[in-house]
Coordinates of C-alpha atoms and ligand atoms in Angstrom, one line a residue:
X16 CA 0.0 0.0 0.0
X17 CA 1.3 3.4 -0.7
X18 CA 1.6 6.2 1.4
X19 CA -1.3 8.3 -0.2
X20 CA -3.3 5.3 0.3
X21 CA -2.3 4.3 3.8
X22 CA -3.1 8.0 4.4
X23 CA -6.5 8.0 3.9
X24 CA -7.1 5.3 5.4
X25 CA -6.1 7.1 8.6
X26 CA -7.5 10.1 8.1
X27 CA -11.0 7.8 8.0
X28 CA -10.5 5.9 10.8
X29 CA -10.0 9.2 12.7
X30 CA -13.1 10.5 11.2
X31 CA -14.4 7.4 12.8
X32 CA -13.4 7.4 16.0
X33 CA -14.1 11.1 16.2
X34 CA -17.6 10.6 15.4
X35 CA -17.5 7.6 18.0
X36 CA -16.4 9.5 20.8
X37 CA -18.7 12.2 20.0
X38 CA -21.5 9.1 20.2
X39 CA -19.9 8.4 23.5
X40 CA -20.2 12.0 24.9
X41 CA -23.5 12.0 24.2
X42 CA -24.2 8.7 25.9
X43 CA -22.7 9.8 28.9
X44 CA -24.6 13.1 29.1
X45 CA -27.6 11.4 28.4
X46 CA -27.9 9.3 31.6
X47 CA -25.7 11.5 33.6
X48 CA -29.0 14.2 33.2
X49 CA -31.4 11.4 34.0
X50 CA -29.5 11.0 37.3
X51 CA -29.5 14.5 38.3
X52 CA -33.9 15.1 37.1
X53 CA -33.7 11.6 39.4
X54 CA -32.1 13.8 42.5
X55 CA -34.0 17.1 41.6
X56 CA -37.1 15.4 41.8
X57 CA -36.0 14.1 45.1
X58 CA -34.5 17.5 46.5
X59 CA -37.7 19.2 45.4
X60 CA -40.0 16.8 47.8
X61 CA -41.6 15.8 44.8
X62 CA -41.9 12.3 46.1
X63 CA -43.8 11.1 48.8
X64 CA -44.1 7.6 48.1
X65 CA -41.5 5.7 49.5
X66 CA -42.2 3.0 47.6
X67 CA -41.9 5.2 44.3
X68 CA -38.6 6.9 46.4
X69 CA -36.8 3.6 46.5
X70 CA -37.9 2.9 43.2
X71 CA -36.0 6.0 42.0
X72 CA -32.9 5.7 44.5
X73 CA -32.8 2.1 42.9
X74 CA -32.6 3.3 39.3
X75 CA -30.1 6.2 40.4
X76 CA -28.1 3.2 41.3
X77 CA -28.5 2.0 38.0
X78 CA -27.8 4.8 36.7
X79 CA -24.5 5.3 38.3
X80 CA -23.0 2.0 37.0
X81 CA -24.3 2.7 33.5
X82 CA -22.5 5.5 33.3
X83 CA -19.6 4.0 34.8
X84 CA -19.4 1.7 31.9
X85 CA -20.0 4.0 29.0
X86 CA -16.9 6.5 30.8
X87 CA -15.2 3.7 30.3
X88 CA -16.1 2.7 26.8
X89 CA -15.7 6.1 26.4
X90 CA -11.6 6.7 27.8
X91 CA -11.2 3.3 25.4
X92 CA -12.8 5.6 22.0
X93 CA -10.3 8.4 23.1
X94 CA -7.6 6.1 24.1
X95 CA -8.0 4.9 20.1
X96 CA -8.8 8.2 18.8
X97 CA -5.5 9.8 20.1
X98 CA -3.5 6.7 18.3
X99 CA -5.0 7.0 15.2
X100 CA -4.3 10.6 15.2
X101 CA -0.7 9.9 16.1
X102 CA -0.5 8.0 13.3
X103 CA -2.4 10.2 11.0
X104 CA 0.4 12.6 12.1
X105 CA 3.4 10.2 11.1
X106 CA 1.7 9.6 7.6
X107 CA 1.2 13.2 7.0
X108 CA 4.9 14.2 7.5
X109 CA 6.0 11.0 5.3
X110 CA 3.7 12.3 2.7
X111 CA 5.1 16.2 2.9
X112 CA 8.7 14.7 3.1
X113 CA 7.8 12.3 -0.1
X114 CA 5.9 15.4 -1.9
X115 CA 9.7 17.8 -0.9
X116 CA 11.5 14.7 -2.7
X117 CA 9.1 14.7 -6.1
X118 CA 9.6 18.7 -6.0
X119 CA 13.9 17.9 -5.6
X120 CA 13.9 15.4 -8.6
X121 CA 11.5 17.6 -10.6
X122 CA 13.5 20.5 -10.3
X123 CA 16.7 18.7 -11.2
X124 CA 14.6 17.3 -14.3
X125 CA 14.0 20.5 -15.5
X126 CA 17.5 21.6 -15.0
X127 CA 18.8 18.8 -16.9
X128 CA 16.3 19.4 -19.5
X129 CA 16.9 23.2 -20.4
X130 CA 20.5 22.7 -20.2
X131 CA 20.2 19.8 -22.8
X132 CA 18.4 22.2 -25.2
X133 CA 21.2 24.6 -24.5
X134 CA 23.9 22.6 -25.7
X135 CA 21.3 21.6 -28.4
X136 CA 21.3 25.7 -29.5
X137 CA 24.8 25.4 -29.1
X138 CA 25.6 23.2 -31.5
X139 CA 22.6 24.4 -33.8
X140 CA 24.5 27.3 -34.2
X141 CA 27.5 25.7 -34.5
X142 CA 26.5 23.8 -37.6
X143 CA 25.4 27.0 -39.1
X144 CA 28.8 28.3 -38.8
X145 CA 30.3 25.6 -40.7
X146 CA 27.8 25.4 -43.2
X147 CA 28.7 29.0 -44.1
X148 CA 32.1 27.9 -44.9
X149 CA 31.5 24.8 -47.2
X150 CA 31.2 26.3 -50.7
X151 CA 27.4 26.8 -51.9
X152 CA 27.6 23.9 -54.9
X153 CA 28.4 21.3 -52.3
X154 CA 26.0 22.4 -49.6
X155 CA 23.3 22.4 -52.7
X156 CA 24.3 19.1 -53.1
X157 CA 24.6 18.2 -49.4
X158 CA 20.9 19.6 -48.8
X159 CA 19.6 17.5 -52.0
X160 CA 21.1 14.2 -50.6
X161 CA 20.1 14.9 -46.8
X162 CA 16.3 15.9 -48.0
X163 CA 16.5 12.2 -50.1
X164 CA 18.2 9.9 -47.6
X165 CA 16.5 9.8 -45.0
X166 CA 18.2 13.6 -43.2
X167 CA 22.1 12.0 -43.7
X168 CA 23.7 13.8 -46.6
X169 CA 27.5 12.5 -45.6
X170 CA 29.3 9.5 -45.0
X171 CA 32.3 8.9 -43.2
X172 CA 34.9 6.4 -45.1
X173 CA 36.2 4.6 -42.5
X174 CA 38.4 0.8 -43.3
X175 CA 36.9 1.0 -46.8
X176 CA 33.2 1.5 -45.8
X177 CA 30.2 3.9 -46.0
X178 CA 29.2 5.1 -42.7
X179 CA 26.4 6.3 -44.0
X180 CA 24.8 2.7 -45.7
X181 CA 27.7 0.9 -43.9
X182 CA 28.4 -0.9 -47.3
X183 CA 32.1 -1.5 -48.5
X184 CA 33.5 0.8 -51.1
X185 CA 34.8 -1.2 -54.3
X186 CA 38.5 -1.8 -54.1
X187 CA 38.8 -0.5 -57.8
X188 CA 36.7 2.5 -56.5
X189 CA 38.6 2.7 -53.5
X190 CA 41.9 2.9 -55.3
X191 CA 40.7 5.6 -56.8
X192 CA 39.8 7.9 -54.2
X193 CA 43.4 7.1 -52.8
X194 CA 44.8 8.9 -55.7
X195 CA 42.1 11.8 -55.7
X196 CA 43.1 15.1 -54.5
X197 CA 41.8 16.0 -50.9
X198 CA 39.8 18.6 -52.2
X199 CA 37.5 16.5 -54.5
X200 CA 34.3 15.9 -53.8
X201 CA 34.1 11.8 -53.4
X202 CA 30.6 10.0 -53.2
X203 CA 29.5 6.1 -52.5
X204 CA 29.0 4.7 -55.4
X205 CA 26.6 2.3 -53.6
X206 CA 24.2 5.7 -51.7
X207 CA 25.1 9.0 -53.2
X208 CA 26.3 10.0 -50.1
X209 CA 29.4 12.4 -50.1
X210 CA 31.8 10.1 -48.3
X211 CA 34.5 12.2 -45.6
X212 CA 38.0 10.7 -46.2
X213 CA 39.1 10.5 -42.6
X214 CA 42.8 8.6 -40.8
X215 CA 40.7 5.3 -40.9
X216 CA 39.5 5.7 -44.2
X217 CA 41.9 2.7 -45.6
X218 CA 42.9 5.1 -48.4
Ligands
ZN255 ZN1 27.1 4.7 -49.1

């Protein structure tokens, strides 16, 4: 059971017991003003009867270990109420403390998050930069073959492959771009791609 759950479970149980002892008040009072209309009647005179009078006195007695038992009954409802408000008590703290903790980790969360799409600017503007430099034919070209294959325009060559269909160059092919000068454009035979000669590049 979680702690939201276990929660309000308390909080009804002390709604209970509340409305319990508040049963048990009555009770009390109840008999407690019999008792005393009981000795007013007999303060007052009112009864001449003795027969009736002991009648009464007998009841009083009566009455007095009734409400005996329901103060007892009673201290037992209060006795449980004040535990189960205790314990209400504990829950509700463990529930702020939990509620501080989900506050911590979303705060770190959004931290995380907005400086992720800072770095993402970053490097946004970064690729801009560079772009500016690569001469306008070949970013043509680069646009045309990222807007057809799936947003990857380039390859990197790396032991004689494609990185960008990961298939292996031909070695006649290969041989060629070996003897190419650094500044020509190369492309895989097999995608399109431009293909970025790199120290792996096996040529
Ligand atoms: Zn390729």
């Amino acid at each position: 059971m979680d702690v939201g759950t276990e929660h309000g479970r308390a909080q009804t149980e002390v709604d209970d017991l509340a409305r319990e002892q508040r049963k048990a008040d009555a009770d009390v009072e109840q008999v407690r003003s019999r008792k005393e209309r009981n000795r007013q009647r007999i303060d007052a005179g009112q009864i001449s009867d003795p027969k009736q009078l002991q009648a009464i006195q007998h009841e009083t007695q009566s009455l007095d270990r009734r409400i005996s038992d329901l103060e007892d009954a009673e201290l037992e409802v209060m006795e449980r109420l004040e535990q189960a408000q205790a314990h209400l008590a504990r829950l509700t703290a463990e529930l702020e403390r939990l509620d501080a903790q989900q506050g911590e980790q979303t705060g770190a969360r959004d931290r995380a998050t907005a400086e992720a799409a800072e770095q993402l600017a970053d490097s946004s503007a970064e690729r801009r930069m560079l772009a500016d430099q690569v001469p306008t034919d070949l970013r043509a070209l680069y646009d045309k073959l990222r807007a057809h294959l799936g947003g990857v325009g380039v390859g990197a060559l790396q032991h004689g492959r494609c990185g960008g269909c990961q298939l292996d160059v031909g070695a006649a092919e290969l041989a060629r771009m070996a003897h190419s000068p650094s500044d020509e454009v190369i492309r895989c035979e097999e995608c399109s791609r431009i293909l970025v000669r790199t120290a792996e590049s096996g040529v």
